[in-house]
PDB file of C-alpha atoms in Angstrom:
ATOM      1  CA  UNK A   1     -67.512  57.005 -69.429  1.00  0.00           C
ATOM      2  CA  UNK A   2     -66.375  56.247 -72.983  1.00  0.00           C
ATOM      3  CA  UNK A   3     -64.358  59.471 -73.203  1.00  0.00           C
ATOM      4  CA  UNK A   4     -62.242  58.474 -70.179  1.00  0.00           C
ATOM      5  CA  UNK A   5     -58.918  56.756 -70.778  1.00  0.00           C
ATOM      6  CA  UNK A   6     -57.399  54.814 -67.874  1.00  0.00           C
ATOM      7  CA  UNK A   7     -53.668  54.170 -68.100  1.00  0.00           C
ATOM      8  CA  UNK A   8     -50.495  53.926 -66.017  1.00  0.00           C
ATOM      9  CA  UNK A   9     -49.217  57.170 -64.531  1.00  0.00           C
ATOM     10  CA  UNK A  10     -46.289  58.730 -66.393  1.00  0.00           C
ATOM     11  CA  UNK A  11     -43.847  61.391 -65.155  1.00  0.00           C
ATOM     12  CA  UNK A  12     -45.462  63.867 -67.564  1.00  0.00           C
ATOM     13  CA  UNK A  13     -48.754  63.530 -65.626  1.00  0.00           C
ATOM     14  CA  UNK A  14     -47.384  65.147 -62.486  1.00  0.00           C
ATOM     15  CA  UNK A  15     -48.308  68.741 -63.401  1.00  0.00           C
ATOM     16  CA  UNK A  16     -51.958  67.757 -63.940  1.00  0.00           C
ATOM     17  CA  UNK A  17     -51.934  65.584 -60.792  1.00  0.00           C
ATOM     18  CA  UNK A  18     -50.537  68.484 -58.786  1.00  0.00           C
ATOM     19  CA  UNK A  19     -53.326  70.691 -60.113  1.00  0.00           C
ATOM     20  CA  UNK A  20     -56.054  68.160 -59.312  1.00  0.00           C
ATOM     21  CA  UNK A  21     -54.707  67.459 -55.810  1.00  0.00           C
ATOM     22  CA  UNK A  22     -54.647  71.190 -55.092  1.00  0.00           C
ATOM     23  CA  UNK A  23     -58.385  71.523 -55.846  1.00  0.00           C
ATOM     24  CA  UNK A  24     -60.515  72.336 -52.768  1.00  0.00           C
ATOM     25  CA  UNK A  25     -62.869  69.332 -53.035  1.00  0.00           C
ATOM     26  CA  UNK A  26     -60.065  66.903 -53.923  1.00  0.00           C
ATOM     27  CA  UNK A  27     -58.020  68.077 -50.921  1.00  0.00           C
ATOM     28  CA  UNK A  28     -61.087  67.835 -48.686  1.00  0.00           C
ATOM     29  CA  UNK A  29     -61.585  64.193 -49.687  1.00  0.00           C
ATOM     30  CA  UNK A  30     -57.994  63.009 -49.174  1.00  0.00           C
ATOM     31  CA  UNK A  31     -55.231  63.055 -46.578  1.00  0.00           C
ATOM     32  CA  UNK A  32     -53.152  65.255 -48.899  1.00  0.00           C
ATOM     33  CA  UNK A  33     -52.000  68.693 -47.797  1.00  0.00           C
ATOM     34  CA  UNK A  34     -53.048  71.734 -49.854  1.00  0.00           C
ATOM     35  CA  UNK A  35     -50.605  73.875 -51.826  1.00  0.00           C
ATOM     36  CA  UNK A  36     -48.073  71.139 -52.572  1.00  0.00           C
ATOM     37  CA  UNK A  37     -45.641  72.112 -55.316  1.00  0.00           C
ATOM     38  CA  UNK A  38     -44.987  70.206 -58.505  1.00  0.00           C
ATOM     39  CA  UNK A  39     -41.401  69.592 -57.375  1.00  0.00           C
ATOM     40  CA  UNK A  40     -42.566  68.043 -54.100  1.00  0.00           C
ATOM     41  CA  UNK A  41     -45.077  65.797 -55.895  1.00  0.00           C
ATOM     42  CA  UNK A  42     -42.440  64.693 -58.407  1.00  0.00           C
ATOM     43  CA  UNK A  43     -40.047  63.818 -55.600  1.00  0.00           C
ATOM     44  CA  UNK A  44     -42.717  61.817 -53.775  1.00  0.00           C
ATOM     45  CA  UNK A  45     -43.776  60.040 -56.975  1.00  0.00           C
ATOM     46  CA  UNK A  46     -40.220  58.978 -57.767  1.00  0.00           C
ATOM     47  CA  UNK A  47     -39.892  57.365 -54.316  1.00  0.00           C
ATOM     48  CA  UNK A  48     -42.833  54.973 -54.726  1.00  0.00           C
ATOM     49  CA  UNK A  49     -41.887  51.375 -55.337  1.00  0.00           C
ATOM     50  CA  UNK A  50     -43.998  48.618 -56.832  1.00  0.00           C
ATOM     51  CA  UNK A  51     -47.339  50.267 -56.205  1.00  0.00           C
ATOM     52  CA  UNK A  52     -49.821  50.539 -59.062  1.00  0.00           C
ATOM     53  CA  UNK A  53     -50.458  54.138 -60.106  1.00  0.00           C
ATOM     54  CA  UNK A  54     -53.232  54.826 -62.600  1.00  0.00           C
ATOM     55  CA  UNK A  55     -54.626  58.011 -64.079  1.00  0.00           C
ATOM     56  CA  UNK A  56     -57.871  58.976 -65.764  1.00  0.00           C
ATOM     57  CA  UNK A  57     -57.460  61.147 -68.854  1.00  0.00           C
ATOM     58  CA  UNK A  58     -60.074  63.188 -70.716  1.00  0.00           C
ATOM     59  CA  UNK A  59     -59.095  64.999 -73.920  1.00  0.00           C
ATOM     60  CA  UNK A  60     -55.397  64.609 -73.105  1.00  0.00           C
ATOM     61  CA  UNK A  61     -55.720  66.057 -69.580  1.00  0.00           C
ATOM     62  CA  UNK A  62     -55.053  63.926 -66.501  1.00  0.00           C
ATOM     63  CA  UNK A  63     -58.147  64.481 -64.347  1.00  0.00           C
ATOM     64  CA  UNK A  64     -57.971  61.577 -61.898  1.00  0.00           C
ATOM     65  CA  UNK A  65     -55.369  59.588 -60.008  1.00  0.00           C
ATOM     66  CA  UNK A  66     -55.560  56.274 -58.159  1.00  0.00           C
ATOM     67  CA  UNK A  67     -53.069  54.060 -56.360  1.00  0.00           C
ATOM     68  CA  UNK A  68     -53.087  50.444 -55.243  1.00  0.00           C
ATOM     69  CA  UNK A  69     -50.532  49.649 -52.539  1.00  0.00           C
ATOM     70  CA  UNK A  70     -49.949  45.929 -52.102  1.00  0.00           C
ATOM     71  CA  UNK A  71     -48.957  44.825 -48.620  1.00  0.00           C
ATOM     72  CA  UNK A  72     -46.154  42.374 -47.897  1.00  0.00           C
ATOM     73  CA  UNK A  73     -45.450  39.285 -45.832  1.00  0.00           C
ATOM     74  CA  UNK A  74     -48.447  37.968 -43.927  1.00  0.00           C
ATOM     75  CA  UNK A  75     -50.650  40.629 -45.511  1.00  0.00           C
ATOM     76  CA  UNK A  76     -49.557  39.862 -49.077  1.00  0.00           C
ATOM     77  CA  UNK A  77     -53.159  38.899 -49.860  1.00  0.00           C
ATOM     78  CA  UNK A  78     -54.294  42.486 -49.288  1.00  0.00           C
ATOM     79  CA  UNK A  79     -53.819  45.993 -50.558  1.00  0.00           C
ATOM     80  CA  UNK A  80     -55.063  49.509 -49.967  1.00  0.00           C
ATOM     81  CA  UNK A  81     -56.358  52.024 -52.436  1.00  0.00           C
ATOM     82  CA  UNK A  82     -56.577  55.783 -52.651  1.00  0.00           C
ATOM     83  CA  UNK A  83     -57.911  58.026 -55.364  1.00  0.00           C
ATOM     84  CA  UNK A  84     -58.884  61.564 -56.267  1.00  0.00           C
ATOM     85  CA  UNK A  85     -60.612  63.319 -59.170  1.00  0.00           C
ATOM     86  CA  UNK A  86     -60.212  66.938 -60.276  1.00  0.00           C
ATOM     87  CA  UNK A  87     -63.072  69.075 -58.935  1.00  0.00           C
ATOM     88  CA  UNK A  88     -64.123  70.231 -62.422  1.00  0.00           C
ATOM     89  CA  UNK A  89     -64.528  66.620 -63.608  1.00  0.00           C
ATOM     90  CA  UNK A  90     -66.326  65.107 -60.607  1.00  0.00           C
ATOM     91  CA  UNK A  91     -69.445  63.151 -61.493  1.00  0.00           C
ATOM     92  CA  UNK A  92     -68.332  62.236 -65.019  1.00  0.00           C
ATOM     93  CA  UNK A  93     -67.383  58.616 -64.269  1.00  0.00           C
ATOM     94  CA  UNK A  94     -63.644  58.939 -63.701  1.00  0.00           C
ATOM     95  CA  UNK A  95     -63.880  57.592 -60.138  1.00  0.00           C
ATOM     96  CA  UNK A  96     -65.831  54.550 -61.307  1.00  0.00           C
ATOM     97  CA  UNK A  97     -63.413  53.941 -64.169  1.00  0.00           C
ATOM     98  CA  UNK A  98     -60.367  54.226 -61.896  1.00  0.00           C
ATOM     99  CA  UNK A  99     -61.870  52.027 -59.194  1.00  0.00           C
ATOM    100  CA  UNK A 100     -62.901  49.409 -61.741  1.00  0.00           C
ATOM    101  CA  UNK A 101     -59.378  49.326 -63.167  1.00  0.00           C
ATOM    102  CA  UNK A 102     -57.800  48.982 -59.699  1.00  0.00           C
ATOM    103  CA  UNK A 103     -60.144  46.136 -58.800  1.00  0.00           C
ATOM    104  CA  UNK A 104     -59.431  44.445 -62.135  1.00  0.00           C
ATOM    105  CA  UNK A 105     -55.694  44.521 -61.430  1.00  0.00           C
ATOM    106  CA  UNK A 106     -56.185  43.339 -57.852  1.00  0.00           C
ATOM    107  CA  UNK A 107     -58.453  40.433 -58.835  1.00  0.00           C
ATOM    108  CA  UNK A 108     -57.048  39.302 -62.172  1.00  0.00           C
ATOM    109  CA  UNK A 109     -53.334  40.011 -61.934  1.00  0.00           C
ATOM    110  CA  UNK A 110     -52.379  40.244 -58.266  1.00  0.00           C
ATOM    111  CA  UNK A 111     -54.848  37.695 -56.831  1.00  0.00           C
ATOM    112  CA  UNK A 112     -55.597  39.978 -53.895  1.00  0.00           C
ATOM    113  CA  UNK A 113     -58.319  38.741 -51.584  1.00  0.00           C
ATOM    114  CA  UNK A 114     -58.799  41.984 -49.641  1.00  0.00           C
ATOM    115  CA  UNK A 115     -58.852  45.614 -50.749  1.00  0.00           C
ATOM    116  CA  UNK A 116     -59.176  48.261 -48.073  1.00  0.00           C
ATOM    117  CA  UNK A 117     -59.460  52.009 -47.813  1.00  0.00           C
ATOM    118  CA  UNK A 118     -60.306  54.835 -45.447  1.00  0.00           C
ATOM    119  CA  UNK A 119     -62.803  57.519 -46.366  1.00  0.00           C
ATOM    120  CA  UNK A 120     -63.960  60.559 -44.411  1.00  0.00           C
ATOM    121  CA  UNK A 121     -67.217  59.776 -42.625  1.00  0.00           C
ATOM    122  CA  UNK A 122     -68.905  62.810 -44.214  1.00  0.00           C
ATOM    123  CA  UNK A 123     -67.855  61.880 -47.766  1.00  0.00           C
ATOM    124  CA  UNK A 124     -71.110  60.106 -48.586  1.00  0.00           C
ATOM    125  CA  UNK A 125     -70.574  60.384 -52.327  1.00  0.00           C
ATOM    126  CA  UNK A 126     -67.297  58.427 -52.159  1.00  0.00           C
ATOM    127  CA  UNK A 127     -68.765  55.828 -49.776  1.00  0.00           C
ATOM    128  CA  UNK A 128     -71.653  55.252 -52.187  1.00  0.00           C
ATOM    129  CA  UNK A 129     -69.154  54.693 -55.031  1.00  0.00           C
ATOM    130  CA  UNK A 130     -67.146  52.206 -52.973  1.00  0.00           C
ATOM    131  CA  UNK A 131     -70.283  50.352 -51.912  1.00  0.00           C
ATOM    132  CA  UNK A 132     -71.366  50.001 -55.570  1.00  0.00           C
ATOM    133  CA  UNK A 133     -68.087  48.120 -56.110  1.00  0.00           C
ATOM    134  CA  UNK A 134     -68.636  45.767 -53.171  1.00  0.00           C
ATOM    135  CA  UNK A 135     -66.837  47.571 -50.359  1.00  0.00           C
ATOM    136  CA  UNK A 136     -68.416  47.294 -46.939  1.00  0.00           C
ATOM    137  CA  UNK A 137     -68.035  49.492 -43.888  1.00  0.00           C
ATOM    138  CA  UNK A 138     -65.944  47.851 -41.178  1.00  0.00           C
ATOM    139  CA  UNK A 139     -65.616  50.553 -38.541  1.00  0.00           C
ATOM    140  CA  UNK A 140     -65.061  54.180 -37.672  1.00  0.00           C
ATOM    141  CA  UNK A 141     -61.777  55.808 -36.683  1.00  0.00           C
ATOM    142  CA  UNK A 142     -62.869  58.672 -34.439  1.00  0.00           C
ATOM    143  CA  UNK A 143     -60.829  61.879 -34.697  1.00  0.00           C
ATOM    144  CA  UNK A 144     -58.776  60.127 -37.374  1.00  0.00           C
ATOM    145  CA  UNK A 145     -56.992  63.211 -38.697  1.00  0.00           C
ATOM    146  CA  UNK A 146     -56.971  66.984 -38.615  1.00  0.00           C
ATOM    147  CA  UNK A 147     -58.814  68.385 -41.643  1.00  0.00           C
ATOM    148  CA  UNK A 148     -59.808  71.931 -42.390  1.00  0.00           C
ATOM    149  CA  UNK A 149     -59.563  73.175 -38.808  1.00  0.00           C
ATOM    150  CA  UNK A 150     -61.112  70.222 -36.968  1.00  0.00           C
ATOM    151  CA  UNK A 151     -60.630  66.539 -36.309  1.00  0.00           C
ATOM    152  CA  UNK A 152     -62.577  64.356 -38.710  1.00  0.00           C
ATOM    153  CA  UNK A 153     -63.709  60.756 -38.438  1.00  0.00           C
ATOM    154  CA  UNK A 154     -62.779  58.163 -41.044  1.00  0.00           C
ATOM    155  CA  UNK A 155     -64.657  55.031 -42.072  1.00  0.00           C
ATOM    156  CA  UNK A 156     -62.681  51.837 -42.734  1.00  0.00           C
ATOM    157  CA  UNK A 157     -64.065  49.980 -45.737  1.00  0.00           C
ATOM    158  CA  UNK A 158     -62.984  46.738 -47.372  1.00  0.00           C
ATOM    159  CA  UNK A 159     -63.891  44.486 -50.274  1.00  0.00           C
ATOM    160  CA  UNK A 160     -63.287  40.771 -49.801  1.00  0.00           C
ATOM    161  CA  UNK A 161     -62.986  38.326 -52.686  1.00  0.00           C
ATOM    162  CA  UNK A 162     -63.377  34.637 -51.948  1.00  0.00           C
TER     163      UNK A 162
END
């Protein structure tokens, strides 16, 4: 993991992020649509407000992306996360590094008590990662979304900090 740099997302990262989010395995593991253009991703990225956007970089290439969305009002104690890693770099520690950085921000700077996420029920690799960081399964959303020609279930997971 020592060759992985975690830092804030910059506008210059969008070409690499577009590439990684157009990878077959990355698309399969997210709610993103395939074949999204760089222009569309740039437009979407410029519209995000105070969310935390991090990237994982190896040898100057952005190979992972993660976001922490903090909720407001009566849910200001909570946030949701989402992340993806380029197919060619999966298994090299970028997911762990990104998740660790998000949790560090949530715990030490935002004082969030609850982090939540949804993960496809057949994405056992991602669920194992989240469980290593203290996330627990809270329930299943049946037929959560249309993915690759069929409805897929999603597992709600959360990490509570007391």
